[in-house]
PDB file of C-alpha atoms in Angstrom:
ATOM      1  CA  UNK A  10      42.826   3.919 234.844  1.00  0.00           C
ATOM      2  CA  UNK A  11      40.586   0.950 234.564  1.00  0.00           C
ATOM      3  CA  UNK A  12      37.735   0.220 237.157  1.00  0.00           C
ATOM      4  CA  UNK A  13      39.183  -0.680 240.461  1.00  0.00           C
ATOM      5  CA  UNK A  14      37.307  -2.562 243.370  1.00  0.00           C
ATOM      6  CA  UNK A  15      38.784  -1.967 247.051  1.00  0.00           C
ATOM      7  CA  UNK A  16      37.302  -4.546 248.922  1.00  0.00           C
ATOM      8  CA  UNK A  17      40.214  -4.912 251.515  1.00  0.00           C
ATOM      9  CA  UNK A  18      42.647  -2.500 253.673  1.00  0.00           C
ATOM     10  CA  UNK A  19      45.541  -3.763 251.344  1.00  0.00           C
ATOM     11  CA  UNK A  20      43.523  -2.977 247.982  1.00  0.00           C
ATOM     12  CA  UNK A  21      43.103   0.513 249.611  1.00  0.00           C
ATOM     13  CA  UNK A  22      46.294   0.834 250.423  1.00  0.00           C
ATOM     14  CA  UNK A  23      47.565  -0.261 247.150  1.00  0.00           C
ATOM     15  CA  UNK A  24      45.204   2.035 245.313  1.00  0.00           C
ATOM     16  CA  UNK A  25      46.344   5.044 247.479  1.00  0.00           C
ATOM     17  CA  UNK A  26      50.056   4.319 246.166  1.00  0.00           C
ATOM     18  CA  UNK A  27      49.093   3.973 242.651  1.00  0.00           C
ATOM     19  CA  UNK A  28      47.133   7.423 242.756  1.00  0.00           C
ATOM     20  CA  UNK A  29      50.207   8.994 244.441  1.00  0.00           C
ATOM     21  CA  UNK A  30      52.501   7.387 241.697  1.00  0.00           C
ATOM     22  CA  UNK A  31      49.957   9.112 238.826  1.00  0.00           C
ATOM     23  CA  UNK A  32      49.947  12.509 240.656  1.00  0.00           C
ATOM     24  CA  UNK A  33      53.743  12.592 240.770  1.00  0.00           C
ATOM     25  CA  UNK A  34      53.857  11.738 236.990  1.00  0.00           C
ATOM     26  CA  UNK A  35      50.716  14.157 235.680  1.00  0.00           C
ATOM     27  CA  UNK A  36      49.485  16.382 238.705  1.00  0.00           C
ATOM     28  CA  UNK A  37      45.983  16.083 237.640  1.00  0.00           C
ATOM     29  CA  UNK A  38      43.680  13.173 238.451  1.00  0.00           C
ATOM     30  CA  UNK A  39      39.812  12.637 237.494  1.00  0.00           C
ATOM     31  CA  UNK A  40      38.481   9.819 240.079  1.00  0.00           C
ATOM     32  CA  UNK A  41      34.954   8.736 240.224  1.00  0.00           C
ATOM     33  CA  UNK A  42      34.021   6.557 243.302  1.00  0.00           C
ATOM     34  CA  UNK A  43      31.089   4.169 243.554  1.00  0.00           C
ATOM     35  CA  UNK A  44      30.112   2.766 246.965  1.00  0.00           C
ATOM     36  CA  UNK A  45      28.256  -0.324 247.243  1.00  0.00           C
ATOM     37  CA  UNK A  46      27.994  -3.708 245.301  1.00  0.00           C
ATOM     38  CA  UNK A  47      26.994  -3.988 242.039  1.00  0.00           C
ATOM     39  CA  UNK A  48      24.314  -6.421 241.322  1.00  0.00           C
ATOM     40  CA  UNK A  49      25.611  -9.989 241.140  1.00  0.00           C
ATOM     41  CA  UNK A  50      25.235 -12.395 237.958  1.00  0.00           C
ATOM     42  CA  UNK A  51      22.713 -14.538 239.899  1.00  0.00           C
ATOM     43  CA  UNK A  52      20.822 -11.127 240.363  1.00  0.00           C
ATOM     44  CA  UNK A  53      21.187 -10.321 236.854  1.00  0.00           C
ATOM     45  CA  UNK A  54      19.878 -14.228 235.946  1.00  0.00           C
ATOM     46  CA  UNK A  55      17.106 -13.788 238.418  1.00  0.00           C
ATOM     47  CA  UNK A  56      15.595 -10.483 236.902  1.00  0.00           C
ATOM     48  CA  UNK A  57      15.484 -11.975 233.552  1.00  0.00           C
ATOM     49  CA  UNK A  58      13.615 -14.808 234.808  1.00  0.00           C
ATOM     50  CA  UNK A  59      11.448 -12.881 237.219  1.00  0.00           C
ATOM     51  CA  UNK A  60      10.666 -10.564 234.031  1.00  0.00           C
ATOM     52  CA  UNK A  61       9.562 -13.893 232.013  1.00  0.00           C
ATOM     53  CA  UNK A  62       7.737 -15.240 234.766  1.00  0.00           C
ATOM     54  CA  UNK A  63       5.782 -12.274 235.342  1.00  0.00           C
ATOM     55  CA  UNK A  64       5.078 -11.911 231.828  1.00  0.00           C
ATOM     56  CA  UNK A  65       3.229 -15.613 231.570  1.00  0.00           C
ATOM     57  CA  UNK A  66       1.368 -14.234 234.821  1.00  0.00           C
ATOM     58  CA  UNK A  67       0.141 -11.048 233.351  1.00  0.00           C
ATOM     59  CA  UNK A  68      -0.904 -12.865 230.083  1.00  0.00           C
ATOM     60  CA  UNK A  69      -2.524 -15.676 231.928  1.00  0.00           C
ATOM     61  CA  UNK A  70      -4.345 -13.301 233.906  1.00  0.00           C
ATOM     62  CA  UNK A  71      -5.641 -11.573 230.914  1.00  0.00           C
ATOM     63  CA  UNK A  72      -3.839  -8.398 231.153  1.00  0.00           C
ATOM     64  CA  UNK A  73      -2.377  -7.868 228.108  1.00  0.00           C
ATOM     65  CA  UNK A  74       0.442  -4.963 227.360  1.00  0.00           C
ATOM     66  CA  UNK A  75      -1.920  -2.624 225.696  1.00  0.00           C
ATOM     67  CA  UNK A  76      -4.661  -2.849 228.565  1.00  0.00           C
ATOM     68  CA  UNK A  77      -2.073  -2.441 231.121  1.00  0.00           C
ATOM     69  CA  UNK A  78      -0.047   0.564 230.099  1.00  0.00           C
ATOM     70  CA  UNK A  79      -0.534   1.805 226.566  1.00  0.00           C
ATOM     71  CA  UNK A  80      -3.812   1.959 224.948  1.00  0.00           C
ATOM     72  CA  UNK A  81      -2.372   2.165 221.384  1.00  0.00           C
ATOM     73  CA  UNK A  82      -0.426  -1.089 221.596  1.00  0.00           C
ATOM     74  CA  UNK A  83      -1.914  -4.609 221.321  1.00  0.00           C
ATOM     75  CA  UNK A  84       0.875  -7.103 222.197  1.00  0.00           C
ATOM     76  CA  UNK A  85       1.195  -9.639 225.050  1.00  0.00           C
ATOM     77  CA  UNK A  86       3.556  -9.119 227.502  1.00  0.00           C
ATOM     78  CA  UNK A  87       7.153 -10.612 227.463  1.00  0.00           C
ATOM     79  CA  UNK A  88      10.268 -10.269 229.363  1.00  0.00           C
ATOM     80  CA  UNK A  89      11.720  -7.556 227.718  1.00  0.00           C
ATOM     81  CA  UNK A  90       8.357  -5.364 228.130  1.00  0.00           C
ATOM     82  CA  UNK A  91       8.259  -6.168 232.010  1.00  0.00           C
ATOM     83  CA  UNK A  92      12.061  -5.258 232.254  1.00  0.00           C
ATOM     84  CA  UNK A  93      11.655  -1.786 230.389  1.00  0.00           C
ATOM     85  CA  UNK A  94       8.530  -0.898 231.333  1.00  0.00           C
ATOM     86  CA  UNK A  95       7.983  -1.955 234.995  1.00  0.00           C
ATOM     87  CA  UNK A  96      11.615  -2.876 236.262  1.00  0.00           C
ATOM     88  CA  UNK A  97      13.373   0.084 234.697  1.00  0.00           C
ATOM     89  CA  UNK A  98      10.832   2.546 235.422  1.00  0.00           C
ATOM     90  CA  UNK A  99      10.649   1.562 239.268  1.00  0.00           C
ATOM     91  CA  UNK A 100      14.495   1.391 239.137  1.00  0.00           C
ATOM     92  CA  UNK A 101      15.009   4.904 237.656  1.00  0.00           C
ATOM     93  CA  UNK A 102      12.344   6.295 240.085  1.00  0.00           C
ATOM     94  CA  UNK A 103      13.945   4.937 243.135  1.00  0.00           C
ATOM     95  CA  UNK A 104      17.927   5.269 242.146  1.00  0.00           C
ATOM     96  CA  UNK A 105      17.871   7.469 239.164  1.00  0.00           C
ATOM     97  CA  UNK A 106      20.101   4.726 237.528  1.00  0.00           C
ATOM     98  CA  UNK A 107      19.307   3.825 233.679  1.00  0.00           C
ATOM     99  CA  UNK A 108      21.026   0.467 233.489  1.00  0.00           C
ATOM    100  CA  UNK A 109      20.326  -2.809 235.248  1.00  0.00           C
ATOM    101  CA  UNK A 110      23.863  -3.102 235.429  1.00  0.00           C
ATOM    102  CA  UNK A 111      24.100  -0.100 238.014  1.00  0.00           C
ATOM    103  CA  UNK A 112      21.977  -0.521 241.073  1.00  0.00           C
ATOM    104  CA  UNK A 113      23.737  -2.361 244.043  1.00  0.00           C
ATOM    105  CA  UNK A 114      22.871  -5.764 245.498  1.00  0.00           C
ATOM    106  CA  UNK A 115      20.781  -4.262 248.192  1.00  0.00           C
ATOM    107  CA  UNK A 116      18.903  -1.835 245.620  1.00  0.00           C
ATOM    108  CA  UNK A 117      17.719  -5.034 243.600  1.00  0.00           C
ATOM    109  CA  UNK A 118      15.909  -6.023 246.562  1.00  0.00           C
ATOM    110  CA  UNK A 119      14.437  -2.569 247.360  1.00  0.00           C
ATOM    111  CA  UNK A 120      13.279  -2.671 243.592  1.00  0.00           C
ATOM    112  CA  UNK A 121      11.462  -6.150 243.645  1.00  0.00           C
ATOM    113  CA  UNK A 122       9.681  -5.250 246.495  1.00  0.00           C
ATOM    114  CA  UNK A 123       8.340  -2.128 245.083  1.00  0.00           C
ATOM    115  CA  UNK A 124       7.381  -4.179 241.787  1.00  0.00           C
ATOM    116  CA  UNK A 125       5.943  -6.868 243.317  1.00  0.00           C
ATOM    117  CA  UNK A 126       3.487  -4.686 245.612  1.00  0.00           C
ATOM    118  CA  UNK A 127       2.924  -2.784 242.545  1.00  0.00           C
ATOM    119  CA  UNK A 128       1.958  -5.852 240.192  1.00  0.00           C
ATOM    120  CA  UNK A 129       0.063  -7.618 243.390  1.00  0.00           C
ATOM    121  CA  UNK A 130      -2.261  -4.253 244.118  1.00  0.00           C
ATOM    122  CA  UNK A 131      -2.941  -3.498 240.736  1.00  0.00           C
ATOM    123  CA  UNK A 132      -3.002  -6.839 238.833  1.00  0.00           C
ATOM    124  CA  UNK A 133      -3.488  -9.325 241.606  1.00  0.00           C
ATOM    125  CA  UNK A 134      -0.384 -10.904 240.223  1.00  0.00           C
ATOM    126  CA  UNK A 135       2.346 -12.184 242.543  1.00  0.00           C
ATOM    127  CA  UNK A 136       5.792 -13.626 240.972  1.00  0.00           C
ATOM    128  CA  UNK A 137       8.294 -14.478 243.733  1.00  0.00           C
ATOM    129  CA  UNK A 138      11.916 -13.669 243.015  1.00  0.00           C
ATOM    130  CA  UNK A 139      13.733 -16.718 241.386  1.00  0.00           C
ATOM    131  CA  UNK A 140      15.703 -19.027 243.582  1.00  0.00           C
ATOM    132  CA  UNK A 141      19.002 -20.892 242.986  1.00  0.00           C
ATOM    133  CA  UNK A 142      16.971 -24.001 241.988  1.00  0.00           C
ATOM    134  CA  UNK A 143      14.752 -22.124 239.377  1.00  0.00           C
ATOM    135  CA  UNK A 144      18.056 -20.725 237.726  1.00  0.00           C
ATOM    136  CA  UNK A 145      19.376 -24.205 237.369  1.00  0.00           C
ATOM    137  CA  UNK A 146      16.287 -25.597 235.537  1.00  0.00           C
ATOM    138  CA  UNK A 147      16.686 -22.701 232.937  1.00  0.00           C
ATOM    139  CA  UNK A 148      20.429 -23.318 232.048  1.00  0.00           C
TER     140      UNK A 148
END
């Protein structure tokens, strides 16, 4: 059975009927249910633009990756490093979720707030979450 999104009473009723049919046929079911909306495509685009913007600000402020997190690596910040070593690290600590596809739309906002506060307090860098106009300029 593929992933099913239930977002209405009718969809729920249909799914329950499908489950009953499968139960009648197989007498054994394994089901995983997740609640909350997954992050949107817009949030995904914003995350990548945010990481790029943070990398530029960190480099402009003179904080290279080595001085900021790892003393044995001398490389400038880039979006991939921001995503992996800052965003995903905070995401894992807050939600236990490994992939950026897993947090809900609400969790995305909560993760951003923690990341933004950390960057501001530790490095004096503040990068706002991208808006739709910024996304359309990047396409």
